[in-house]
Amino acid sequence: MIIKKPIDLELTQLSGQTSQPPWAEINGTFSNVVNVNGNQVIFNVKQFGEFLDFDFDGDVSQSQAVSKLSYIFDLDFDLDRFYKYLENHAELVEMSKFCNGLRLFLAPDPFECVISSICSANNSIKRWTKSISDIKHNWGNQYGDYYTFPKSCDLLNIYLDEEEEFDLSGISDIERCTNNLKNCGVGYRAPYMRKASELFTDEMDLQDISKMSYEEAFETILKVPGVGPKVADCILLYGFNFKEAFPSDVWIKRIVSYLYFDGKDISVSKVREFGMEEFGDYAGYVQLYMFHYARKSGLMAKLK
């Protein structure tokens, strides 16, 4: 079926949003297993002009599947209205030309977004997406050719590294100890992942986050070990659709400084405050477009 909402599917999938890795792609069709009302359903989407061609395989109704798809790709967000907003701001007017059709790629599983966002810190898109894909393949549940992300209670019991696996598994040769998080390339982030798994297994219900105000949700997510302000905002934006979040790091700082502060050195925290105040409910989308505009227009190379 054709979903008549404009989107650039490839750009959205490959834009490095920390909700999840890109879905598996074969000949232009992106596919994954998605939980829809407790049922595991295979989603297949491909570009059809400026729209999506969508089909699914699973025991859910068409309306349920379309509703879930619309959420994941934020299809109800009015891109035309957003582009008019960009056009009315001199600093932003060029961005829709470089990022046309880019939408939020929201997490079907918020816990996957938490771990993906922790894994993305000081990491390349290529490396963190491979790590998360390996975690899913190693410890998720398989449906056809696709894997779910393990639950927090399951990730909690995975060995951190080869030393822990060697000590606790009974394997006699440490070189055979590959069933551990660090073997997925997560490095120093492995203990943070375990602590986050423990927190969301024993103390905190992730579903409560979506019911909070942005401020309360932000302070709550900051309690997760390994999560600072930037990662917290990524979790809230990509995991829970808090569009007022403005994830800010050194690159967003440089871009905002160039566009709005004549290149003056300002702190990342001030950039975050500025973005949220200046762009309001569009803050998350402006940040997403800023970053990809800077990459595609050559601005990022200029700011290095």
PDB file of C-alpha atoms in Angstrom:
ATOM      1  CA  MET A   1       0.000   0.000   0.000  1.00  0.00           C
ATOM      2  CA  ILE A   2       1.130   3.580  -0.615  1.00  0.00           C
ATOM      3  CA  ILE A   3       1.380   5.865   2.403  1.00  0.00           C
ATOM      4  CA  LYS A   4       0.935   9.367   1.010  1.00  0.00           C
ATOM      5  CA  LYS A   5       3.162  11.298   3.393  1.00  0.00           C
ATOM      6  CA  PRO A   6       6.384  12.747   1.922  1.00  0.00           C
ATOM      7  CA  ILE A   7       9.634  11.227   3.185  1.00  0.00           C
ATOM      8  CA  ASP A   8      13.161  10.468   2.031  1.00  0.00           C
ATOM      9  CA  LEU A   9      13.379   6.929   3.386  1.00  0.00           C
ATOM     10  CA  GLU A  10      17.083   6.345   2.780  1.00  0.00           C
ATOM     11  CA  LEU A  11      18.127   9.687   4.279  1.00  0.00           C
ATOM     12  CA  THR A  12      15.921   9.083   7.315  1.00  0.00           C
ATOM     13  CA  GLN A  13      17.258   5.546   7.796  1.00  0.00           C
ATOM     14  CA  LEU A  14      20.917   6.466   7.396  1.00  0.00           C
ATOM     15  CA  SER A  15      20.922   9.761   9.308  1.00  0.00           C
ATOM     16  CA  GLY A  16      22.478   8.278  12.447  1.00  0.00           C
ATOM     17  CA  GLN A  17      19.521   8.845  14.762  1.00  0.00           C
ATOM     18  CA  THR A  18      20.172   6.831  17.906  1.00  0.00           C
ATOM     19  CA  SER A  19      16.760   5.192  18.108  1.00  0.00           C
ATOM     20  CA  GLN A  20      18.094   2.025  16.434  1.00  0.00           C
ATOM     21  CA  PRO A  21      20.404   0.912  13.611  1.00  0.00           C
ATOM     22  CA  PRO A  22      19.094   1.221  10.048  1.00  0.00           C
ATOM     23  CA  TRP A  23      16.763  -1.589   9.025  1.00  0.00           C
ATOM     24  CA  ALA A  24      18.090  -4.341   6.764  1.00  0.00           C
ATOM     25  CA  GLU A  25      18.065  -3.143   3.161  1.00  0.00           C
ATOM     26  CA  ILE A  26      17.773  -5.331   0.061  1.00  0.00           C
ATOM     27  CA  ASN A  27      17.259  -3.721  -3.366  1.00  0.00           C
ATOM     28  CA  GLY A  28      15.832  -0.557  -1.860  1.00  0.00           C
ATOM     29  CA  THR A  29      13.437  -2.264   0.568  1.00  0.00           C
ATOM     30  CA  PHE A  30      14.098  -1.695   4.274  1.00  0.00           C
ATOM     31  CA  SER A  31      12.781  -4.439   6.575  1.00  0.00           C
ATOM     32  CA  ASN A  32      12.668  -5.202  10.287  1.00  0.00           C
ATOM     33  CA  VAL A  33      10.639  -6.985  12.945  1.00  0.00           C
ATOM     34  CA  VAL A  34       8.410  -4.584  14.893  1.00  0.00           C
ATOM     35  CA  ASN A  35       6.323  -5.202  18.007  1.00  0.00           C
ATOM     36  CA  VAL A  36       2.733  -4.144  17.298  1.00  0.00           C
ATOM     37  CA  ASN A  37       0.411  -4.517  20.284  1.00  0.00           C
ATOM     38  CA  GLY A  38       2.379  -7.510  21.567  1.00  0.00           C
ATOM     39  CA  ASN A  39       2.684  -9.181  18.153  1.00  0.00           C
ATOM     40  CA  GLN A  40       5.971  -9.466  16.266  1.00  0.00           C
ATOM     41  CA  VAL A  41       5.362  -8.219  12.712  1.00  0.00           C
ATOM     42  CA  ILE A  42       7.749  -7.974   9.743  1.00  0.00           C
ATOM     43  CA  PHE A  43       7.607  -4.481   8.201  1.00  0.00           C
ATOM     44  CA  ASN A  44       8.823  -3.814   4.636  1.00  0.00           C
ATOM     45  CA  VAL A  45       9.092  -0.255   3.312  1.00  0.00           C
ATOM     46  CA  LYS A  46      10.518   1.206   0.122  1.00  0.00           C
ATOM     47  CA  GLN A  47      10.500   4.562  -1.594  1.00  0.00           C
ATOM     48  CA  PHE A  48       7.640   5.243  -4.023  1.00  0.00           C
ATOM     49  CA  GLY A  49       8.189   8.689  -5.505  1.00  0.00           C
ATOM     50  CA  GLU A  50       8.150  10.973  -2.498  1.00  0.00           C
ATOM     51  CA  PHE A  51       5.992   8.518  -0.522  1.00  0.00           C
ATOM     52  CA  LEU A  52       6.331   5.049   1.072  1.00  0.00           C
ATOM     53  CA  ASP A  53       5.291   1.680  -0.325  1.00  0.00           C
ATOM     54  CA  PHE A  54       4.498  -0.456   2.743  1.00  0.00           C
ATOM     55  CA  ASP A  55       3.591  -4.064   3.385  1.00  0.00           C
ATOM     56  CA  PHE A  56       3.748  -6.246   6.477  1.00  0.00           C
ATOM     57  CA  ASP A  57       3.543  -9.858   7.590  1.00  0.00           C
ATOM     58  CA  GLY A  58       1.973 -10.568  10.963  1.00  0.00           C
ATOM     59  CA  ASP A  59      -1.209 -11.075  12.949  1.00  0.00           C
ATOM     60  CA  VAL A  60      -2.334  -7.446  13.211  1.00  0.00           C
ATOM     61  CA  SER A  61      -4.815  -5.299  11.311  1.00  0.00           C
ATOM     62  CA  GLN A  62      -3.788  -2.948   8.537  1.00  0.00           C
ATOM     63  CA  SER A  63      -4.779   0.074  10.639  1.00  0.00           C
ATOM     64  CA  GLN A  64      -2.632  -1.131  13.549  1.00  0.00           C
ATOM     65  CA  ALA A  65       0.368  -1.683  11.277  1.00  0.00           C
ATOM     66  CA  VAL A  66      -0.011   1.697   9.551  1.00  0.00           C
ATOM     67  CA  SER A  67      -0.376   3.436  12.907  1.00  0.00           C
ATOM     68  CA  LYS A  68       2.892   1.887  14.130  1.00  0.00           C
ATOM     69  CA  LEU A  69       4.668   2.719  10.876  1.00  0.00           C
ATOM     70  CA  SER A  70       3.405   6.307  11.080  1.00  0.00           C
ATOM     71  CA  TYR A  71       4.851   6.604  14.575  1.00  0.00           C
ATOM     72  CA  ILE A  72       8.268   5.136  13.703  1.00  0.00           C
ATOM     73  CA  PHE A  73       8.750   7.465  10.725  1.00  0.00           C
ATOM     74  CA  ASP A  74       6.858  10.381  12.316  1.00  0.00           C
ATOM     75  CA  LEU A  75       4.602  10.558   9.263  1.00  0.00           C
ATOM     76  CA  ASP A  76       2.027  12.786  10.952  1.00  0.00           C
ATOM     77  CA  PHE A  77       4.578  15.559  11.392  1.00  0.00           C
ATOM     78  CA  ASP A  78       3.761  18.348   8.894  1.00  0.00           C
ATOM     79  CA  LEU A  79       6.956  18.762   6.869  1.00  0.00           C
ATOM     80  CA  ASP A  80       5.483  21.497   4.657  1.00  0.00           C
ATOM     81  CA  ARG A  81       4.654  23.640   7.665  1.00  0.00           C
ATOM     82  CA  PHE A  82       8.130  23.011   9.071  1.00  0.00           C
ATOM     83  CA  TYR A  83       9.734  24.061   5.782  1.00  0.00           C
ATOM     84  CA  LYS A  84       7.745  27.294   5.851  1.00  0.00           C
ATOM     85  CA  TYR A  85       9.126  27.845   9.351  1.00  0.00           C
ATOM     86  CA  LEU A  86      12.673  27.323   8.047  1.00  0.00           C
ATOM     87  CA  GLU A  87      12.050  29.697   5.148  1.00  0.00           C
ATOM     88  CA  ASN A  88      11.085  32.460   7.582  1.00  0.00           C
ATOM     89  CA  HIS A  89      14.433  32.256   9.380  1.00  0.00           C
ATOM     90  CA  ALA A  90      17.436  33.498   7.441  1.00  0.00           C
ATOM     91  CA  GLU A  91      19.871  31.215   9.284  1.00  0.00           C
ATOM     92  CA  LEU A  92      17.809  28.115   8.457  1.00  0.00           C
ATOM     93  CA  VAL A  93      16.393  28.872   5.024  1.00  0.00           C
ATOM     94  CA  GLU A  94      18.821  26.625   3.081  1.00  0.00           C
ATOM     95  CA  MET A  95      18.340  23.537   5.210  1.00  0.00           C
ATOM     96  CA  SER A  96      15.251  22.017   3.615  1.00  0.00           C
ATOM     97  CA  LYS A  97      17.028  21.989   0.233  1.00  0.00           C
ATOM     98  CA  PHE A  98      19.787  19.754   1.596  1.00  0.00           C
ATOM     99  CA  CYS A  99      17.590  17.589   3.845  1.00  0.00           C
ATOM    100  CA  ASN A 100      14.266  17.430   2.011  1.00  0.00           C
ATOM    101  CA  GLY A 101      12.172  14.521   3.242  1.00  0.00           C
ATOM    102  CA  LEU A 102      14.248  13.859   6.364  1.00  0.00           C
ATOM    103  CA  ARG A 103      12.042  12.786   9.257  1.00  0.00           C
ATOM    104  CA  LEU A 104      12.546  11.531  12.776  1.00  0.00           C
ATOM    105  CA  PHE A 105      13.260   7.790  12.932  1.00  0.00           C
ATOM    106  CA  LEU A 106      11.616   6.934  16.257  1.00  0.00           C
ATOM    107  CA  ALA A 107      12.295   3.887  18.406  1.00  0.00           C
ATOM    108  CA  PRO A 108       9.753   1.046  18.409  1.00  0.00           C
ATOM    109  CA  ASP A 109      11.616  -0.105  21.558  1.00  0.00           C
ATOM    110  CA  PRO A 110      12.673   2.736  23.914  1.00  0.00           C
ATOM    111  CA  PHE A 111      15.149   0.465  25.747  1.00  0.00           C
ATOM    112  CA  GLU A 112      16.989  -0.152  22.469  1.00  0.00           C
ATOM    113  CA  CYS A 113      17.203   3.626  22.102  1.00  0.00           C
ATOM    114  CA  VAL A 114      18.694   3.971  25.603  1.00  0.00           C
ATOM    115  CA  ILE A 115      21.437   1.454  24.829  1.00  0.00           C
ATOM    116  CA  SER A 116      21.975   2.791  21.290  1.00  0.00           C
ATOM    117  CA  SER A 117      22.351   6.331  22.624  1.00  0.00           C
ATOM    118  CA  ILE A 118      24.834   5.226  25.294  1.00  0.00           C
ATOM    119  CA  CYS A 119      26.750   3.321  22.612  1.00  0.00           C
ATOM    120  CA  SER A 120      26.810   6.355  20.300  1.00  0.00           C
ATOM    121  CA  ALA A 121      28.710   8.572  22.778  1.00  0.00           C
ATOM    122  CA  ASN A 122      32.175   9.434  21.384  1.00  0.00           C
ATOM    123  CA  ASN A 123      31.575   6.890  18.644  1.00  0.00           C
ATOM    124  CA  SER A 124      31.044   6.840  14.883  1.00  0.00           C
ATOM    125  CA  ILE A 125      27.674   6.035  13.345  1.00  0.00           C
ATOM    126  CA  LYS A 126      29.192   3.009  11.606  1.00  0.00           C
ATOM    127  CA  ARG A 127      30.627   1.574  14.813  1.00  0.00           C
ATOM    128  CA  TRP A 128      27.662   2.072  17.144  1.00  0.00           C
ATOM    129  CA  THR A 129      25.123   0.764  14.632  1.00  0.00           C
ATOM    130  CA  LYS A 130      27.233  -2.376  14.102  1.00  0.00           C
ATOM    131  CA  SER A 131      27.528  -2.884  17.869  1.00  0.00           C
ATOM    132  CA  ILE A 132      23.772  -2.625  18.410  1.00  0.00           C
ATOM    133  CA  SER A 133      23.094  -4.911  15.447  1.00  0.00           C
ATOM    134  CA  ASP A 134      25.515  -7.471  16.919  1.00  0.00           C
ATOM    135  CA  ILE A 135      23.787  -7.295  20.322  1.00  0.00           C
ATOM    136  CA  LYS A 136      20.430  -7.964  18.645  1.00  0.00           C
ATOM    137  CA  HIS A 137      21.814 -10.850  16.603  1.00  0.00           C
ATOM    138  CA  ASN A 138      23.569 -12.433  19.597  1.00  0.00           C
ATOM    139  CA  TRP A 139      20.895 -12.116  22.281  1.00  0.00           C
ATOM    140  CA  GLY A 140      17.618 -10.975  20.739  1.00  0.00           C
ATOM    141  CA  ASN A 141      14.746 -13.181  19.641  1.00  0.00           C
ATOM    142  CA  GLN A 142      14.777 -14.183  15.969  1.00  0.00           C
ATOM    143  CA  TYR A 143      11.773 -13.720  13.681  1.00  0.00           C
ATOM    144  CA  GLY A 144      12.566 -14.747  10.134  1.00  0.00           C
ATOM    145  CA  ASP A 145      15.771 -12.949   9.199  1.00  0.00           C
ATOM    146  CA  TYR A 146      15.363 -10.264  11.882  1.00  0.00           C
ATOM    147  CA  TYR A 147      16.062  -9.923  15.578  1.00  0.00           C
ATOM    148  CA  THR A 148      14.432  -8.022  18.408  1.00  0.00           C
ATOM    149  CA  PHE A 149      16.521  -6.098  20.907  1.00  0.00           C
ATOM    150  CA  PRO A 150      16.975  -8.012  24.184  1.00  0.00           C
ATOM    151  CA  LYS A 151      14.902  -6.904  27.164  1.00  0.00           C
ATOM    152  CA  SER A 152      16.660  -5.136  30.029  1.00  0.00           C
ATOM    153  CA  CYS A 153      16.373  -8.226  32.247  1.00  0.00           C
ATOM    154  CA  ASP A 154      18.126 -10.285  29.550  1.00  0.00           C
ATOM    155  CA  LEU A 155      20.853  -7.760  28.767  1.00  0.00           C
ATOM    156  CA  LEU A 156      21.550  -7.549  32.497  1.00  0.00           C
ATOM    157  CA  ASN A 157      22.783 -11.157  32.514  1.00  0.00           C
ATOM    158  CA  ILE A 158      25.174 -10.902  29.565  1.00  0.00           C
ATOM    159  CA  TYR A 159      28.887 -11.093  30.380  1.00  0.00           C
ATOM    160  CA  LEU A 160      30.646  -7.723  30.228  1.00  0.00           C
ATOM    161  CA  ASP A 161      33.944  -8.927  28.758  1.00  0.00           C
ATOM    162  CA  GLU A 162      36.078 -11.984  28.107  1.00  0.00           C
ATOM    163  CA  GLU A 163      37.566 -11.903  31.612  1.00  0.00           C
ATOM    164  CA  GLU A 164      34.158 -12.099  33.282  1.00  0.00           C
ATOM    165  CA  GLU A 165      33.035 -14.761  30.826  1.00  0.00           C
ATOM    166  CA  PHE A 166      36.204 -16.775  31.482  1.00  0.00           C
ATOM    167  CA  ASP A 167      35.766 -16.537  35.269  1.00  0.00           C
ATOM    168  CA  LEU A 168      32.057 -17.426  35.322  1.00  0.00           C
ATOM    169  CA  SER A 169      31.338 -19.637  32.321  1.00  0.00           C
ATOM    170  CA  GLY A 170      33.656 -22.576  32.857  1.00  0.00           C
ATOM    171  CA  ILE A 171      35.288 -22.110  29.438  1.00  0.00           C
ATOM    172  CA  SER A 172      38.910 -23.251  29.751  1.00  0.00           C
ATOM    173  CA  ASP A 173      40.385 -21.049  27.003  1.00  0.00           C
ATOM    174  CA  ILE A 174      39.892 -17.267  27.303  1.00  0.00           C
ATOM    175  CA  GLU A 175      40.341 -16.892  23.541  1.00  0.00           C
ATOM    176  CA  ARG A 176      37.056 -18.768  23.110  1.00  0.00           C
ATOM    177  CA  CYS A 177      35.220 -16.242  25.295  1.00  0.00           C
ATOM    178  CA  THR A 178      33.284 -14.239  22.704  1.00  0.00           C
ATOM    179  CA  ASN A 179      29.783 -14.293  24.221  1.00  0.00           C
ATOM    180  CA  ASN A 180      30.140 -10.883  25.886  1.00  0.00           C
ATOM    181  CA  LEU A 181      29.271  -7.225  25.349  1.00  0.00           C
ATOM    182  CA  LYS A 182      32.797  -5.995  24.704  1.00  0.00           C
ATOM    183  CA  ASN A 183      33.093  -8.483  21.875  1.00  0.00           C
ATOM    184  CA  CYS A 184      30.381  -6.382  20.188  1.00  0.00           C
ATOM    185  CA  GLY A 185      32.764  -3.427  20.148  1.00  0.00           C
ATOM    186  CA  VAL A 186      31.088  -1.336  22.841  1.00  0.00           C
ATOM    187  CA  GLY A 187      34.335  -0.783  24.782  1.00  0.00           C
ATOM    188  CA  TYR A 188      34.154   1.193  28.012  1.00  0.00           C
ATOM    189  CA  ARG A 189      30.370   1.557  27.598  1.00  0.00           C
ATOM    190  CA  ALA A 190      29.689  -2.079  28.579  1.00  0.00           C
ATOM    191  CA  PRO A 191      29.392  -1.364  32.341  1.00  0.00           C
ATOM    192  CA  TYR A 192      27.063   1.569  31.603  1.00  0.00           C
ATOM    193  CA  MET A 193      24.862  -0.741  29.548  1.00  0.00           C
ATOM    194  CA  ARG A 194      24.689  -3.230  32.397  1.00  0.00           C
ATOM    195  CA  LYS A 195      23.863  -0.534  34.943  1.00  0.00           C
ATOM    196  CA  ALA A 196      21.149   0.862  32.676  1.00  0.00           C
ATOM    197  CA  SER A 197      19.751  -2.664  32.272  1.00  0.00           C
ATOM    198  CA  GLU A 198      19.704  -3.093  36.043  1.00  0.00           C
ATOM    199  CA  LEU A 199      18.017   0.264  36.549  1.00  0.00           C
ATOM    200  CA  PHE A 200      15.224  -0.432  34.060  1.00  0.00           C
ATOM    201  CA  THR A 201      14.758  -3.973  35.353  1.00  0.00           C
ATOM    202  CA  ASP A 202      14.615  -3.264  39.079  1.00  0.00           C
ATOM    203  CA  GLU A 203      13.888   0.416  39.694  1.00  0.00           C
ATOM    204  CA  MET A 204      12.475   2.351  36.773  1.00  0.00           C
ATOM    205  CA  ASP A 205       9.700   1.723  34.237  1.00  0.00           C
ATOM    206  CA  LEU A 206      10.602   3.166  30.860  1.00  0.00           C
ATOM    207  CA  GLN A 207       6.929   3.480  29.970  1.00  0.00           C
ATOM    208  CA  ASP A 208       6.585   6.135  32.672  1.00  0.00           C
ATOM    209  CA  ILE A 209       8.947   8.471  30.796  1.00  0.00           C
ATOM    210  CA  SER A 210       6.411   9.193  28.052  1.00  0.00           C
ATOM    211  CA  LYS A 211       3.891  10.349  30.665  1.00  0.00           C
ATOM    212  CA  MET A 212       6.261  12.949  32.158  1.00  0.00           C
ATOM    213  CA  SER A 213       6.881  16.548  31.230  1.00  0.00           C
ATOM    214  CA  TYR A 214      10.061  17.121  29.249  1.00  0.00           C
ATOM    215  CA  GLU A 215      11.838  18.593  32.290  1.00  0.00           C
ATOM    216  CA  GLU A 216      10.925  15.675  34.552  1.00  0.00           C
ATOM    217  CA  ALA A 217      11.834  13.147  31.865  1.00  0.00           C
ATOM    218  CA  PHE A 218      15.205  14.842  31.283  1.00  0.00           C
ATOM    219  CA  GLU A 219      16.112  14.767  34.976  1.00  0.00           C
ATOM    220  CA  THR A 220      14.982  11.148  35.209  1.00  0.00           C
ATOM    221  CA  ILE A 221      17.067   9.982  32.245  1.00  0.00           C
ATOM    222  CA  LEU A 222      20.126  11.791  33.628  1.00  0.00           C
ATOM    223  CA  LYS A 223      20.063   9.309  36.530  1.00  0.00           C
ATOM    224  CA  VAL A 224      21.044   6.529  34.127  1.00  0.00           C
ATOM    225  CA  PRO A 225      24.795   5.793  34.444  1.00  0.00           C
ATOM    226  CA  GLY A 226      26.728   6.883  31.367  1.00  0.00           C
ATOM    227  CA  VAL A 227      24.072   9.388  30.315  1.00  0.00           C
ATOM    228  CA  GLY A 228      24.916  13.087  30.128  1.00  0.00           C
ATOM    229  CA  PRO A 229      22.759  15.929  28.769  1.00  0.00           C
ATOM    230  CA  LYS A 230      23.413  15.196  25.077  1.00  0.00           C
ATOM    231  CA  VAL A 231      22.675  11.475  25.360  1.00  0.00           C
ATOM    232  CA  ALA A 232      19.626  12.219  27.542  1.00  0.00           C
ATOM    233  CA  ASP A 233      18.222  14.512  24.866  1.00  0.00           C
ATOM    234  CA  CYS A 234      18.889  11.878  22.183  1.00  0.00           C
ATOM    235  CA  ILE A 235      16.947   9.343  24.246  1.00  0.00           C
ATOM    236  CA  LEU A 236      14.066  11.759  24.774  1.00  0.00           C
ATOM    237  CA  LEU A 237      13.937  12.855  21.126  1.00  0.00           C
ATOM    238  CA  TYR A 238      14.453   9.538  19.337  1.00  0.00           C
ATOM    239  CA  GLY A 239      13.106   7.216  22.018  1.00  0.00           C
ATOM    240  CA  PHE A 240      10.069   9.169  23.219  1.00  0.00           C
ATOM    241  CA  ASN A 241       9.359  11.844  20.593  1.00  0.00           C
ATOM    242  CA  PHE A 242      10.023  14.844  22.856  1.00  0.00           C
ATOM    243  CA  LYS A 243      10.447  17.275  19.970  1.00  0.00           C
ATOM    244  CA  GLU A 244      11.487  20.132  22.280  1.00  0.00           C
ATOM    245  CA  ALA A 245      14.770  18.298  22.992  1.00  0.00           C
ATOM    246  CA  PHE A 246      17.859  19.828  21.352  1.00  0.00           C
ATOM    247  CA  PRO A 247      20.753  17.330  21.595  1.00  0.00           C
ATOM    248  CA  SER A 248      23.924  19.398  21.729  1.00  0.00           C
ATOM    249  CA  ASP A 249      27.536  18.359  21.290  1.00  0.00           C
ATOM    250  CA  VAL A 250      30.683  20.020  19.988  1.00  0.00           C
ATOM    251  CA  TRP A 251      29.441  19.867  16.365  1.00  0.00           C
ATOM    252  CA  ILE A 252      26.063  21.440  17.099  1.00  0.00           C
ATOM    253  CA  LYS A 253      27.913  24.018  19.189  1.00  0.00           C
ATOM    254  CA  ARG A 254      30.109  24.956  16.217  1.00  0.00           C
ATOM    255  CA  ILE A 255      27.149  25.124  13.838  1.00  0.00           C
ATOM    256  CA  VAL A 256      25.008  27.244  16.182  1.00  0.00           C
ATOM    257  CA  SER A 257      27.963  29.492  16.972  1.00  0.00           C
ATOM    258  CA  TYR A 258      28.600  30.049  13.256  1.00  0.00           C
ATOM    259  CA  LEU A 259      24.949  30.682  12.375  1.00  0.00           C
ATOM    260  CA  TYR A 260      23.889  32.773  15.368  1.00  0.00           C
ATOM    261  CA  PHE A 261      26.892  34.043  17.370  1.00  0.00           C
ATOM    262  CA  ASP A 262      29.462  35.152  14.768  1.00  0.00           C
ATOM    263  CA  GLY A 263      31.676  32.180  15.597  1.00  0.00           C
ATOM    264  CA  LYS A 264      32.088  33.117  19.245  1.00  0.00           C
ATOM    265  CA  ASP A 265      32.974  30.340  21.668  1.00  0.00           C
ATOM    266  CA  ILE A 266      29.912  29.390  23.715  1.00  0.00           C
ATOM    267  CA  SER A 267      29.368  26.388  25.949  1.00  0.00           C
ATOM    268  CA  VAL A 268      27.468  23.306  24.857  1.00  0.00           C
ATOM    269  CA  SER A 269      25.005  23.839  27.713  1.00  0.00           C
ATOM    270  CA  LYS A 270      24.288  27.381  26.482  1.00  0.00           C
ATOM    271  CA  VAL A 271      23.770  26.047  22.968  1.00  0.00           C
ATOM    272  CA  ARG A 272      21.224  23.564  24.303  1.00  0.00           C
ATOM    273  CA  GLU A 273      19.371  26.312  26.173  1.00  0.00           C
ATOM    274  CA  PHE A 274      19.452  28.558  23.108  1.00  0.00           C
ATOM    275  CA  GLY A 275      18.130  25.820  20.813  1.00  0.00           C
ATOM    276  CA  MET A 276      15.226  24.967  23.063  1.00  0.00           C
ATOM    277  CA  GLU A 277      14.251  28.613  23.603  1.00  0.00           C
ATOM    278  CA  GLU A 278      14.754  29.707  19.983  1.00  0.00           C
ATOM    279  CA  PHE A 279      13.079  26.783  18.212  1.00  0.00           C
ATOM    280  CA  GLY A 280      10.518  25.551  20.766  1.00  0.00           C
ATOM    281  CA  ASP A 281       8.562  22.526  19.570  1.00  0.00           C
ATOM    282  CA  TYR A 282      10.674  22.421  16.410  1.00  0.00           C
ATOM    283  CA  ALA A 283      13.967  22.153  18.350  1.00  0.00           C
ATOM    284  CA  GLY A 284      14.503  18.447  17.693  1.00  0.00           C
ATOM    285  CA  TYR A 285      13.844  18.767  13.977  1.00  0.00           C
ATOM    286  CA  VAL A 286      15.989  21.883  13.650  1.00  0.00           C
ATOM    287  CA  GLN A 287      18.881  20.071  15.338  1.00  0.00           C
ATOM    288  CA  LEU A 288      18.458  17.084  13.017  1.00  0.00           C
ATOM    289  CA  TYR A 289      18.387  19.311   9.936  1.00  0.00           C
ATOM    290  CA  MET A 290      21.263  21.481  11.166  1.00  0.00           C
ATOM    291  CA  PHE A 291      23.567  18.524  11.507  1.00  0.00           C
ATOM    292  CA  HIS A 292      22.817  17.050   8.083  1.00  0.00           C
ATOM    293  CA  TYR A 293      22.819  20.438   6.403  1.00  0.00           C
ATOM    294  CA  ALA A 294      26.302  21.042   7.820  1.00  0.00           C
ATOM    295  CA  ARG A 295      27.475  17.669   6.526  1.00  0.00           C
ATOM    296  CA  LYS A 296      25.983  18.002   3.043  1.00  0.00           C
ATOM    297  CA  SER A 297      26.617  21.694   2.384  1.00  0.00           C
ATOM    298  CA  GLY A 298      30.300  21.616   3.293  1.00  0.00           C
ATOM    299  CA  LEU A 299      29.792  23.762   6.392  1.00  0.00           C
ATOM    300  CA  MET A 300      31.053  21.033   8.693  1.00  0.00           C
ATOM    301  CA  ALA A 301      34.352  20.782   6.824  1.00  0.00           C
ATOM    302  CA  LYS A 302      34.657  24.563   7.058  1.00  0.00           C
ATOM    303  CA  LEU A 303      34.109  24.465  10.824  1.00  0.00           C
ATOM    304  CA  LYS A 304      36.704  21.768  11.555  1.00  0.00           C
TER     305      LYS A 304
END
